[in-house]
Amino acid sequence: MKLSTLQVASKLKVTDFSVFSKPGTNKGERGQLLEQALGISNGSDLKDLIDGELKSFTIGESIAVTQVKHCLEQIVEGSVEFEDSKVYEKLKQTIYVGFTRSNEYVGTAVVNEESDPEHYQELAEDYGYISSKIKEAYVTGKELHTITGPNGLLQIRTKASKSSAGNYTPLCYNGVQLKDKYMAFYLLASFGKKVVDN
């Protein structure tokens, strides 16, 4: 059974973060260990929690949000507003848990539209800008590259692993190749520094 944001936030207050090993090559390892310790089932659902998402991250590094491929139908086929998008669904209520590069716990913050409406306005602007660039690339056939929103909050860039054959899987939609490898939405590192400092 999935937990709520409130349940997880309560559990985080009594969590001993010193037991989590520093992530190695698998950047998501700490997040998986944290989810296990909190009783969050590891699955492929869009959200970790009933009403939100848990994101552990290293201060100074960007925070992965979701793969671009999951969002292409909404972006290319329709003009889905940010509030109806998968990116918003992932970020509408998020518990951020920050660590230093040496794996020391820095702090936890719960961010939602009620607590920080300006953050969501800026996210919406960045999402709209990035979406327009993705649509443009789809129509013109130009390859996508790293794109950062005007508020410097949201970005798309490559996030890909090679297949067992040693190749990257191209990012395609309706037969149009948008990039020679997968991409993902990220929150920039400056946001991570700011969110757990408050």
Phi, psi and omega in degrees: 000138181285150177264163176266166177301318180298317179298316182291319178300321178295317180296323181296330181295336182244017181275136175270099185286346182292342181280351182274125180286155179294133180298141177265232181289332177275099184298334182274000185299314181298318179299320178294318178296319179297316178299317179298315181296329181271354180082025178267124181288139181275112182217186183256012178297157180299322181241147179287326189243168179304316188235025181176199189221150175248128179232113171263145185206165176259127179303132181097354177243153179288163184247118180292136180255297179195159179292141177298322183306321179297337189256353189298320180299315179298321185283313186280314186281321183235171173253072181289126177293157181307317183296342178253006186270163176292329178296315178297317180303322180288331189248358189295333171211110188230136172262116178260130179238111186261142177229154174281172177297333178270012172077024175272137179293131181257316181169172181232142176219137173258124182240128174214176186296329180291319183282333184210073182299328180296321178303316182286330174295316179293320176300316181299318179295316180296316180298316179299317180295311181297318179300319180295324178290324177294315178300317180299316179296322180295317182288318185272342182080010178281145182287140176290157175220185177297128180231127179247136178294161184298338179269359178065032182251313184247144183212151165246142174201174184296143171210097188210149173242149178285148176288174179298337178278356178088016180246157172271148174273125180291152175271110184233153172216126181050041178081359179260123177277121181266335181198152181284358176208165181296155177230163178219159170278139178227151163268136183291156184302327181299327177294315180302319179298317185287321189294323181267357175278335185289000000 
